CSV table of C-alpha atoms and ligand atoms in Angstrom, one decimal:
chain,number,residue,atom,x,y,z
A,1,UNK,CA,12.8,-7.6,-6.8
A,2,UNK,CA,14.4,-6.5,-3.6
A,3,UNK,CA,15.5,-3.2,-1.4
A,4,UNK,CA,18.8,-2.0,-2.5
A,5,UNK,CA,19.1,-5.1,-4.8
A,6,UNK,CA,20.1,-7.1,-1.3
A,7,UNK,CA,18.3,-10.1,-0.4
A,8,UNK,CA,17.3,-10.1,2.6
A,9,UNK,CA,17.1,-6.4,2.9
A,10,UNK,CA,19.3,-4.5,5.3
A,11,UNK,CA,18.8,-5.0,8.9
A,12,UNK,CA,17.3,-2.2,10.5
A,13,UNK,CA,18.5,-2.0,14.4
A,14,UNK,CA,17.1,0.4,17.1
A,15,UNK,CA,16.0,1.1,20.7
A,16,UNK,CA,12.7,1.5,22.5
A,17,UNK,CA,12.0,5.4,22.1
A,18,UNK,CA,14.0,5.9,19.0
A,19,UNK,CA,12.7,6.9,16.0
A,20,UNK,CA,13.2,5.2,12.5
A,21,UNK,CA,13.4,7.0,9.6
A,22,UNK,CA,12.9,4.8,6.4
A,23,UNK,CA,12.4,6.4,3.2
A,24,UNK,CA,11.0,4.2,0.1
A,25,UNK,CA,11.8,4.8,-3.0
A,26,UNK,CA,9.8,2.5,-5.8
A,27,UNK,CA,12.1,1.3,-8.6
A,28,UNK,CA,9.8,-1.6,-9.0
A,29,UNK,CA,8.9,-0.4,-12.8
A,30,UNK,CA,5.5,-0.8,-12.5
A,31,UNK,CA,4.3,-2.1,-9.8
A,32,UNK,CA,2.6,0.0,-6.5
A,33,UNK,CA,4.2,-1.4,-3.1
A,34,UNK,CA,4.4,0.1,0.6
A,35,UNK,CA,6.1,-1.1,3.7
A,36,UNK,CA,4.6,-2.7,6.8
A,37,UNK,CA,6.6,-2.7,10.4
A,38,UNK,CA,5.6,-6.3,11.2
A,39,UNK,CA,5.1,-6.6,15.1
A,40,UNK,CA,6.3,-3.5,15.9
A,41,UNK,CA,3.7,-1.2,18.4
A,42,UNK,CA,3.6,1.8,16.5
A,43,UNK,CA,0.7,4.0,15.2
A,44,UNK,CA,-0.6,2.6,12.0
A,45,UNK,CA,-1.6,6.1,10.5
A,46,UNK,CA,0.1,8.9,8.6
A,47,UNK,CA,3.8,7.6,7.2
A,48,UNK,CA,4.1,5.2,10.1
A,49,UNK,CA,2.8,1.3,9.7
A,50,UNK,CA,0.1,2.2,7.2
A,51,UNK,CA,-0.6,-0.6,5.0
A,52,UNK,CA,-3.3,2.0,3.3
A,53,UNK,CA,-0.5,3.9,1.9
A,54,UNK,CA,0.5,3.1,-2.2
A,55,UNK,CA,3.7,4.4,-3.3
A,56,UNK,CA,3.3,4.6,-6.4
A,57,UNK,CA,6.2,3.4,-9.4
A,58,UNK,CA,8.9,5.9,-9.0
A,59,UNK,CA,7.5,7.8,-6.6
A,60,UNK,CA,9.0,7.9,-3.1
A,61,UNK,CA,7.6,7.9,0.5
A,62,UNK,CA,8.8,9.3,3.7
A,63,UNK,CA,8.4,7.0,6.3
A,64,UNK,CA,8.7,7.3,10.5
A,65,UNK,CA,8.2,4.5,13.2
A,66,UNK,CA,8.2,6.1,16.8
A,67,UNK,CA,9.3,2.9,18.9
A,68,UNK,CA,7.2,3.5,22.0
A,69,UNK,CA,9.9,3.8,25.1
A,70,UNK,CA,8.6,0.5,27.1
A,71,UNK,CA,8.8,-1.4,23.7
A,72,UNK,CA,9.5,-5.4,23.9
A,73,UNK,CA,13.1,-6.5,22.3
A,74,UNK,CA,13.3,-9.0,20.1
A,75,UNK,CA,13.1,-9.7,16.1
A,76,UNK,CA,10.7,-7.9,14.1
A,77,UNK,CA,10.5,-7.6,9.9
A,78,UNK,CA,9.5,-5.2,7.2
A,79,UNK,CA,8.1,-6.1,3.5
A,80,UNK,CA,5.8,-4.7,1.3
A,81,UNK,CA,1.8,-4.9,2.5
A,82,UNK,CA,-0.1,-3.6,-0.7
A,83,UNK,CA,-3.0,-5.5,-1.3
A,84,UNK,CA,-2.8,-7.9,-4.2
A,85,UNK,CA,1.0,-7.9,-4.9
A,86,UNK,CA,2.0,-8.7,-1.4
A,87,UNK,CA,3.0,-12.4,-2.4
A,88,UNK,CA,4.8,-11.4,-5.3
A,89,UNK,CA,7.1,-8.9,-4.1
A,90,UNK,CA,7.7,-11.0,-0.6
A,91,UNK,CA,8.5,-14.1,-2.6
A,92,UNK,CA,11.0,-12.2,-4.7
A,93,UNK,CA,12.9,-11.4,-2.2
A,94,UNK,CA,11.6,-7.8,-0.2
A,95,UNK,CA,11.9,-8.4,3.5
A,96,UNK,CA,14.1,-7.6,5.9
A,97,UNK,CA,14.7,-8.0,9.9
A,98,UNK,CA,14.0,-5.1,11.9
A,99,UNK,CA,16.1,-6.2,15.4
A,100,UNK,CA,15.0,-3.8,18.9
A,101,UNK,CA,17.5,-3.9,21.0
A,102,UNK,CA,16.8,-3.7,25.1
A,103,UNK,CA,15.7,-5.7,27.9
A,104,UNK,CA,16.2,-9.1,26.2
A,105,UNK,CA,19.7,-8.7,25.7
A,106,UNK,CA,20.3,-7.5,29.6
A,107,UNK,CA,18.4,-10.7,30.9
A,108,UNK,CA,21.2,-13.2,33.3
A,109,UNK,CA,22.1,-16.0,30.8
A,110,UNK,CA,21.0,-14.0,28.1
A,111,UNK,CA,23.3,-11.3,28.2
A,112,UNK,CA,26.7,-12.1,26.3
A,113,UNK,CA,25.7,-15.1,24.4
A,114,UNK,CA,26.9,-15.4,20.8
A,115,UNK,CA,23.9,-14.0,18.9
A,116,UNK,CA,22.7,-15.2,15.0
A,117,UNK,CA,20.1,-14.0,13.0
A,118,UNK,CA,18.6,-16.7,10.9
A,119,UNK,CA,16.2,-14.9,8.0
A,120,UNK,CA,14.7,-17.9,6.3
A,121,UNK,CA,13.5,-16.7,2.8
A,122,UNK,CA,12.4,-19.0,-0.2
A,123,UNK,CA,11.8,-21.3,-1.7
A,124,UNK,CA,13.2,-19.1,-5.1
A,125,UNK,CA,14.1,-21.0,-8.6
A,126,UNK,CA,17.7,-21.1,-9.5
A,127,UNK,CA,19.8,-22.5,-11.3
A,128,UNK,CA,20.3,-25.3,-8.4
A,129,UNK,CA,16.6,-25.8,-8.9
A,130,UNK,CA,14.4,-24.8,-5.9
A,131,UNK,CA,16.3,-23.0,-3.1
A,132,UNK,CA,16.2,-21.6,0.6
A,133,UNK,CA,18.2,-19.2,1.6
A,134,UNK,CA,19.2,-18.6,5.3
A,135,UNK,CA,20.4,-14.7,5.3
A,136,UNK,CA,20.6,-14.8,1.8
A,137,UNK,CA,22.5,-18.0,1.0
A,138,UNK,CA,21.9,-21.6,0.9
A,139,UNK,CA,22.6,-23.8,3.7
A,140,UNK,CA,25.4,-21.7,5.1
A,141,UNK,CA,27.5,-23.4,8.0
A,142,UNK,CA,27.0,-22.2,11.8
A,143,UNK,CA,30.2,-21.9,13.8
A,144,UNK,CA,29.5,-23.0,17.3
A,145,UNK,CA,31.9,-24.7,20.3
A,146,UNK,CA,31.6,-28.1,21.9
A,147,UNK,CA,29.3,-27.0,24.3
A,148,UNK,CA,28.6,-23.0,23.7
A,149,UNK,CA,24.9,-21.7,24.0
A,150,UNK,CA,24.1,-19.5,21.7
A,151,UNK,CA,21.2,-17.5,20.8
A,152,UNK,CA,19.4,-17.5,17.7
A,153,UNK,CA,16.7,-15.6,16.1
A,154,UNK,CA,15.2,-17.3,13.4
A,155,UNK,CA,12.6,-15.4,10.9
A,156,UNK,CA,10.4,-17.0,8.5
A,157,UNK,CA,10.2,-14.5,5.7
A,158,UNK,CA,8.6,-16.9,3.0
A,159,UNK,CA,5.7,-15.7,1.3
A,160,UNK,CA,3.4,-18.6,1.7
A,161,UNK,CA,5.5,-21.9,3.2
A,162,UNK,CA,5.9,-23.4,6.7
A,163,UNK,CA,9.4,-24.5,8.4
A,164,UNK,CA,9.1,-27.8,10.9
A,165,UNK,CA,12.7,-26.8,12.3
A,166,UNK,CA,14.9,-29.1,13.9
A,167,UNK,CA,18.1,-29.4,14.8
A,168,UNK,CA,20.0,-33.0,14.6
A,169,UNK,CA,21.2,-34.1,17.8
A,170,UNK,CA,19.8,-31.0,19.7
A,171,UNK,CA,16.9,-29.8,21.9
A,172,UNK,CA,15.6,-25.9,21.6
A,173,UNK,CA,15.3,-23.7,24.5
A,174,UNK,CA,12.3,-21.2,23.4
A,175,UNK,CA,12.9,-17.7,25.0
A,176,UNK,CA,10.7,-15.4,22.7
A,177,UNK,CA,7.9,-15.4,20.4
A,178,UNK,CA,7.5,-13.1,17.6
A,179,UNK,CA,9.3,-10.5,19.8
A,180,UNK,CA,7.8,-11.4,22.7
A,181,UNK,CA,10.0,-12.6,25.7
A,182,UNK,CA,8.3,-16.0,27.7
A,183,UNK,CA,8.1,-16.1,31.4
A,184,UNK,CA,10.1,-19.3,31.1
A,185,UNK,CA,12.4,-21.0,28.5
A,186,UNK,CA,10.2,-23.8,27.2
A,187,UNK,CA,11.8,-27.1,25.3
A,188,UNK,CA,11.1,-28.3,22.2
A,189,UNK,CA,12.7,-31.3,20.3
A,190,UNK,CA,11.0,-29.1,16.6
A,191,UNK,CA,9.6,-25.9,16.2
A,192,UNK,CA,6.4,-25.0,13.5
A,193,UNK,CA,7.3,-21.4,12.1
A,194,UNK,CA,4.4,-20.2,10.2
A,195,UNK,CA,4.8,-17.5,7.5
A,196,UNK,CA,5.4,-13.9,9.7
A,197,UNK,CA,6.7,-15.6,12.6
A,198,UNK,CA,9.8,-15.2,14.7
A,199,UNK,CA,11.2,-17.2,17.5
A,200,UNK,CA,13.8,-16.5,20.0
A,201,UNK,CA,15.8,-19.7,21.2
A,202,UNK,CA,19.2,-21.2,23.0
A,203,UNK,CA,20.9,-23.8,21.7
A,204,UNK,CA,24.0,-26.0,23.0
A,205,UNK,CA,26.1,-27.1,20.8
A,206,UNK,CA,26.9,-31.2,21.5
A,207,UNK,CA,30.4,-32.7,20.7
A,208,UNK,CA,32.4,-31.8,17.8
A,209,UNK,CA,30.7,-32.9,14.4
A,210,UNK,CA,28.5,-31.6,12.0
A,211,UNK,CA,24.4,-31.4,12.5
A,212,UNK,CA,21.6,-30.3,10.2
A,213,UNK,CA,19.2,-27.7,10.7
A,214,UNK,CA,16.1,-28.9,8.6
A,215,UNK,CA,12.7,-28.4,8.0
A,216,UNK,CA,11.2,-31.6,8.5
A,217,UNK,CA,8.6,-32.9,6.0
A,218,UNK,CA,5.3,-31.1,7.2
A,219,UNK,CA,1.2,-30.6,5.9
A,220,UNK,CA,-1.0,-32.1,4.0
A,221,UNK,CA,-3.0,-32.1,0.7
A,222,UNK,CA,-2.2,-28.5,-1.3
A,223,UNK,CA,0.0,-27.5,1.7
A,224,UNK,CA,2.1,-31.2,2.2
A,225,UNK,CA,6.1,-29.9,1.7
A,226,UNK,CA,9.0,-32.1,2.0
A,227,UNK,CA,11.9,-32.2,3.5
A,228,UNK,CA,14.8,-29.5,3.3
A,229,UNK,CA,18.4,-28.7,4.3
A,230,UNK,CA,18.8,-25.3,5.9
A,231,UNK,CA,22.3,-25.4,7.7
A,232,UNK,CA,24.9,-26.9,9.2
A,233,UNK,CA,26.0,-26.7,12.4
A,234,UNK,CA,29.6,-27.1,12.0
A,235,UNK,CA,30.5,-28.0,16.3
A,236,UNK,CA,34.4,-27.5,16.8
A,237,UNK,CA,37.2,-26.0,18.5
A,238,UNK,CA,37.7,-25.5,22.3
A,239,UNK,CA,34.9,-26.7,24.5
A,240,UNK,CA,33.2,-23.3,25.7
A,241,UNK,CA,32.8,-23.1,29.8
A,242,UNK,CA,29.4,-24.4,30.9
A,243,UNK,CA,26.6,-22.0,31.4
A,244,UNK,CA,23.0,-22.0,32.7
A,245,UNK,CA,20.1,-22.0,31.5
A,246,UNK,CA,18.3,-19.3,32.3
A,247,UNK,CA,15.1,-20.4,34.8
A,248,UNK,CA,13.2,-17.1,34.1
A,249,UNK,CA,13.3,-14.9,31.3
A,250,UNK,CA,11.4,-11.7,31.3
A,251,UNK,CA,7.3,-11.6,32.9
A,252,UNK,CA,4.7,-10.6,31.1
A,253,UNK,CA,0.9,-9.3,31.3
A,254,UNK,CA,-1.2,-12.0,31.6
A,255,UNK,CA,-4.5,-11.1,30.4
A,256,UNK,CA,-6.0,-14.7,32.3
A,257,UNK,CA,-8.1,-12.6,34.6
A,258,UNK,CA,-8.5,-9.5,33.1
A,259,UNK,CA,-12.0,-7.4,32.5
A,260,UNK,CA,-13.0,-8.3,29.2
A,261,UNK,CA,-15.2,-5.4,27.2
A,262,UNK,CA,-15.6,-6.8,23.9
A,263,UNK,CA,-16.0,-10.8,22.3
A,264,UNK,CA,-15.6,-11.2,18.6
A,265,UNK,CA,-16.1,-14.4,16.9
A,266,UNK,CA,-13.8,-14.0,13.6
A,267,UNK,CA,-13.8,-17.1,10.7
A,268,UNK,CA,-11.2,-17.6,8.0
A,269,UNK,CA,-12.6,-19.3,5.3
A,270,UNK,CA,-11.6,-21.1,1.6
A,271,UNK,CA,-14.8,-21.2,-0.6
A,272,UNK,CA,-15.3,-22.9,-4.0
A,273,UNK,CA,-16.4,-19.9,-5.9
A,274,UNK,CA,-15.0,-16.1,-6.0
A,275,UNK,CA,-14.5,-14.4,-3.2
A,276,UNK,CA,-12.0,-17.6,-2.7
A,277,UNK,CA,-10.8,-16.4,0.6
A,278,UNK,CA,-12.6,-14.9,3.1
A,279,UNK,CA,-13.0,-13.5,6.8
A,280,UNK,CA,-16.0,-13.6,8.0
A,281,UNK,CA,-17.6,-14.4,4.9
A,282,UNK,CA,-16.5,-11.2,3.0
A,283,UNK,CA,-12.6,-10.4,1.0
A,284,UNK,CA,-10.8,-7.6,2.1
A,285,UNK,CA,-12.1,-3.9,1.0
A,286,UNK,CA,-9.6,-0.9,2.2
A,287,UNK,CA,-13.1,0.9,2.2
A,288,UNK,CA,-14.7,-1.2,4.8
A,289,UNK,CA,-14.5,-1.5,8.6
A,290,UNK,CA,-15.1,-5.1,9.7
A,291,UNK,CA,-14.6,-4.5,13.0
A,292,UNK,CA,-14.9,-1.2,15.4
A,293,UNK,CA,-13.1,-1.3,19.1
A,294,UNK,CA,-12.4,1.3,21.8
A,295,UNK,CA,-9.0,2.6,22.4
A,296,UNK,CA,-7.5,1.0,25.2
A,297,UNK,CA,-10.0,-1.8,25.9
A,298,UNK,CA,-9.9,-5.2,26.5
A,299,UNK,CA,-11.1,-8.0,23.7
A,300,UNK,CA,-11.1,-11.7,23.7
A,301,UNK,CA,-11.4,-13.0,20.0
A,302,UNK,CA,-12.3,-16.4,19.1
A,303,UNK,CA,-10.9,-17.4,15.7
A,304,UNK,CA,-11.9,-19.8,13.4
A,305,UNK,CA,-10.0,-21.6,10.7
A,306,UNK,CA,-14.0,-23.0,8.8
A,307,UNK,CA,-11.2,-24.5,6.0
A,308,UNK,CA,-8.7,-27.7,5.9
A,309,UNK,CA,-6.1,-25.6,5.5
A,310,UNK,CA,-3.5,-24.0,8.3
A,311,UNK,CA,-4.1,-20.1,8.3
A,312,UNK,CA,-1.3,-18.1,10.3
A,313,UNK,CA,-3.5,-15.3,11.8
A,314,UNK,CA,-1.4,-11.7,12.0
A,315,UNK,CA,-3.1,-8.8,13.2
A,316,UNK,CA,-0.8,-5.6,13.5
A,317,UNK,CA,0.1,-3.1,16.1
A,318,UNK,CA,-1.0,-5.0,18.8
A,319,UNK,CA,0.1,-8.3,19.8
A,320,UNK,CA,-2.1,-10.6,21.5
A,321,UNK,CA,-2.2,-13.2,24.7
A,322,UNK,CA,-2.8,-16.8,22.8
A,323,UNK,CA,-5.1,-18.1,25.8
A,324,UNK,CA,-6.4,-21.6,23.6
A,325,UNK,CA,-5.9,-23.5,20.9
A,326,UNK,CA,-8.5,-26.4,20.2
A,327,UNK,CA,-10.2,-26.0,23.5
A,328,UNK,CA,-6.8,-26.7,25.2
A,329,UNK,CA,-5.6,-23.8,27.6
A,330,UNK,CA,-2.3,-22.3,26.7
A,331,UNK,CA,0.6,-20.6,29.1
A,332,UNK,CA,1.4,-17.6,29.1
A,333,UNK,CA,2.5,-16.2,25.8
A,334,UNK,CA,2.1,-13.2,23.3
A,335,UNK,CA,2.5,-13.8,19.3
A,336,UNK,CA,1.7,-11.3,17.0
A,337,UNK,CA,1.1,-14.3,14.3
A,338,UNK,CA,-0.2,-17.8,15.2
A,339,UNK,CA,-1.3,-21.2,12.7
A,340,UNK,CA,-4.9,-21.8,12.6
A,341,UNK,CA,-5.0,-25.3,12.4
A,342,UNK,CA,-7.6,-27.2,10.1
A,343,UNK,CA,-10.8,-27.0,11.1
A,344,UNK,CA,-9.6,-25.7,14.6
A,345,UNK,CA,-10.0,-23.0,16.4
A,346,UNK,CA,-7.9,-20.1,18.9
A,347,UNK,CA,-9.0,-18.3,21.3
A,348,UNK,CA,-7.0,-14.6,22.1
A,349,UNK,CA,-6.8,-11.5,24.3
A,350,UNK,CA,-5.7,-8.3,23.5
A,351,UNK,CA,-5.5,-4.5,24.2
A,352,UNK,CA,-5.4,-1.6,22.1
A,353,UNK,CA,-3.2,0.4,23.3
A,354,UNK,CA,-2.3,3.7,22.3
A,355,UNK,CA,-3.1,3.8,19.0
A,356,UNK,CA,-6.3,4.9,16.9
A,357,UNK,CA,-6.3,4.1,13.6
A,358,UNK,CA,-7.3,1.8,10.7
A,359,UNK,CA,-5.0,-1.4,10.6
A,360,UNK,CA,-5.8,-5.3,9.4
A,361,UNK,CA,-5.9,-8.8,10.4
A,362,UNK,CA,-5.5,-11.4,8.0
A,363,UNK,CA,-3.8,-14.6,6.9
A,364,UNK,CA,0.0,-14.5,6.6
A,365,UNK,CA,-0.2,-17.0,4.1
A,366,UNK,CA,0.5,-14.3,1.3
A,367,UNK,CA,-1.4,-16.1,-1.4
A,368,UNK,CA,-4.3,-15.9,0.9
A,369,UNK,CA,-3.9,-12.2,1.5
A,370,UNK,CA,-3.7,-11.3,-1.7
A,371,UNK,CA,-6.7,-12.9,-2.8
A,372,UNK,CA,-9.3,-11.7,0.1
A,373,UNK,CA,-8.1,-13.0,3.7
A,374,UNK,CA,-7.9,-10.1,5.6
A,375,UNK,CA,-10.1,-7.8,6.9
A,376,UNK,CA,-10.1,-4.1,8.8
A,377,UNK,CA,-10.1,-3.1,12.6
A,378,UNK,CA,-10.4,0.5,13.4
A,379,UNK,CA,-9.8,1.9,16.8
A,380,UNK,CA,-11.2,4.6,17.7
A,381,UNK,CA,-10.9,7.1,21.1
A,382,UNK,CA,-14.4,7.5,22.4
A,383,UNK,CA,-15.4,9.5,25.3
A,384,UNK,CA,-17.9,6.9,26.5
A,385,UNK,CA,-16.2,5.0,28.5
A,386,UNK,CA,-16.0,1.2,27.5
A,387,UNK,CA,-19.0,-0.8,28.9
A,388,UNK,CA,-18.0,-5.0,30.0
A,389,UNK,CA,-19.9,-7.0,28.2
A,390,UNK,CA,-22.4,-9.4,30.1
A,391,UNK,CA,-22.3,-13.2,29.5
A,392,UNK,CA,-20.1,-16.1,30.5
A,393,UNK,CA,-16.0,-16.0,29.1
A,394,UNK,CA,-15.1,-18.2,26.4
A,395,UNK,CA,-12.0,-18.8,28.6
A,396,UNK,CA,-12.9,-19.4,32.3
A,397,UNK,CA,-10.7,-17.7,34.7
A,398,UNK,CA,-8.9,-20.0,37.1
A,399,UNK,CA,-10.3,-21.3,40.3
B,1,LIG,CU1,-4.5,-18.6,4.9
């Protein structure tokens, strides 16, 4: 399976206050699928991001994203959302990167750096035996000069598996997160891409050679993977001039002290008899609303992963603040998808903004998904206005 028999699917490029027009046409033979904006903030009714809609086989559907003017930049990716053959058509292939250009490419040190997509798809059985694809191919080679900085965007598109990235011989400058600018670069040595996410980074190349970028051997018990090549970093040519890295990259809202209305404790949970996966003790029904919330409030969420198994938790249409993982305070960062990890627990902040309407949460683990791990938000614009709820935060404001 795939769109337009590509895989990955086209890339679909576009502006803050654009519209995009998309329209679906299912060739599948058989099988019902849709198409979900992932991390993009745009109304999740009608023919926008509305994971409620089936197209049926051979029928077609119209979609239309508005991409709110003061949109963030950054890397964002379609694929098919219908409930219970999400995994299969994702793991065949259907995803593609949906790119918004803007403020990220105008930032000082940003601006005019060699740019590469990396869409990490697989693992998919050929006739090499088991194989990952990076934009389509396997272990493709990465032209860079002694010295350049260049700025990749890196996707993990897999249905179900992780990526431990790392780069031999080289640190990583982290500039975004799933779309979302940082305040600050921050360093890492390896970077955990859980299925969904996206992350924005710089890299300079060292001295002329060639270095591998892996996935490191990662997890344990049903989710232990090894080690795997993605691409080479092939290092030659003319030394490139030096360049800065840049101390600041765009700010953002940090929701540390803001008025909180609503607190929701959410669990994820793997039981030994059907439903297998759950949220909050119940599988996914399209017919339910797990969870009601004002338009335009405030909530912090504290998530629980009740299983010993990582959970990348995805809500759409609006990202979140990640304020703590494990009890341990986090800077200031939005995700729209974040690991769970074993037995642990996150707590987040977010608004809904502009947008009513029925959307989900879930596990990005599409095998999770599929079978029960997700669960429905509705937003709705009352006229009452939002009441703050009493009691102490579950993150304490500082000083
Ligand atoms: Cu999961």
């Amino acid at each position: 399976v795939s769109y337009e028999g590509m895989v990955p699917g086209l890339t679909l490029r576009a502006r803050p206050g654009e519209t995009l027009r998309v329209r679906l046409d299912n060739g599948l033979g058989g099988q019902i699928t849709n198409l979900h904006t992932h991390g993009l903030h745009v109304s999740p009714s009608g023919n926008s991001d509305n994971v409620f809609v089936h197209v049926e086989p051979d029928e077609s559907f119209q979609y239309e994203f508005v991409i709110p003017e003061n949109h963030t930049s950054g890397l964002y990716w379609y694929h098919p959302h219908h409930h219970g053959n999400s995994m299969q058509q994702v793991a065949g292939g259907m995803a593609g990167a949906i790119i918004i250009d803007g403020e990220l490419n105008e930032v000082a040190g940003i601006a005019g750096l060699r740019e590469r997509l990396l869409f990490l798809q697989g693992p998919f059985f050929g006739d090499d035996g088991i194989e990952y694809l990076v934009n389509g191919v396997q272990t493709p080679a990465i032209a860079m000069r002694p010295g350049e900085r260049q700025c990749w965007r890196i996707a993990n598109a897999n249905a179900n598996g992780y990526y431990l990235l790392s780069l031999s011989g080289h640190d990583f400058d982290i500039i975004s997160l799933d779309g979302n600018p940082l305040p600050v670069p921050r360093r890492e040595d390896t970077i955990l891409l859980g299925p969904g996410e996206r992350v924005g980074i710089l890299v300079v190349a060292s001295d002329a050679g060639q270095y591998q970028l892996r996935s490191l051997a990662w997890g344990d018990g049903a989710q232990q993977q090894d080690e795997f090549l993605l691409a080479t970093a092939v290092v030659m040519g003319e030394p490139a001039a030096s360049s800065l890295l840049p101390a600041a990259v765009l700010p953002l809202e940090d929701l540390t002290g803001a008025v909180i209305d609503q607190r929701r404790s959410i669990s994820f949970e793997i039981n030994s008899t059907d439903p297998y996966y759950t949220v909050n003790g119940q599988a996914f029904d399209p017919d339910r609303v797990d969870q009601v919330v004002q338009l335009g409030s405030t909530e912090e969420w504290l998530i629980r992963n009740e299983s010993d198994e990582w959970h990348p938790f995805h809500i759409h249409v609006n990202d979140f603040q990640l304020m703590a993982v494990n009890g341990e305070r986090q800077p200031p960062q939005y995700h729209d998808t974040v690991s769970l990890p074993p037995r642990g627990e996150i707590i987040i902040r977010l608004r809904f903004l502009d947008f009513a309407g029925k959307f989900v949460y879930h596990c990005h683990i599409l095998a999770h998904e599929d079978f029960g791990m997700m669960a429905v938000v509705e937003v709705v614009d009352g006229d009452e206005a939002a009441t703050p709820v009493a009691g102490s935060s579950l993150v304490e404001a500082p000083g």
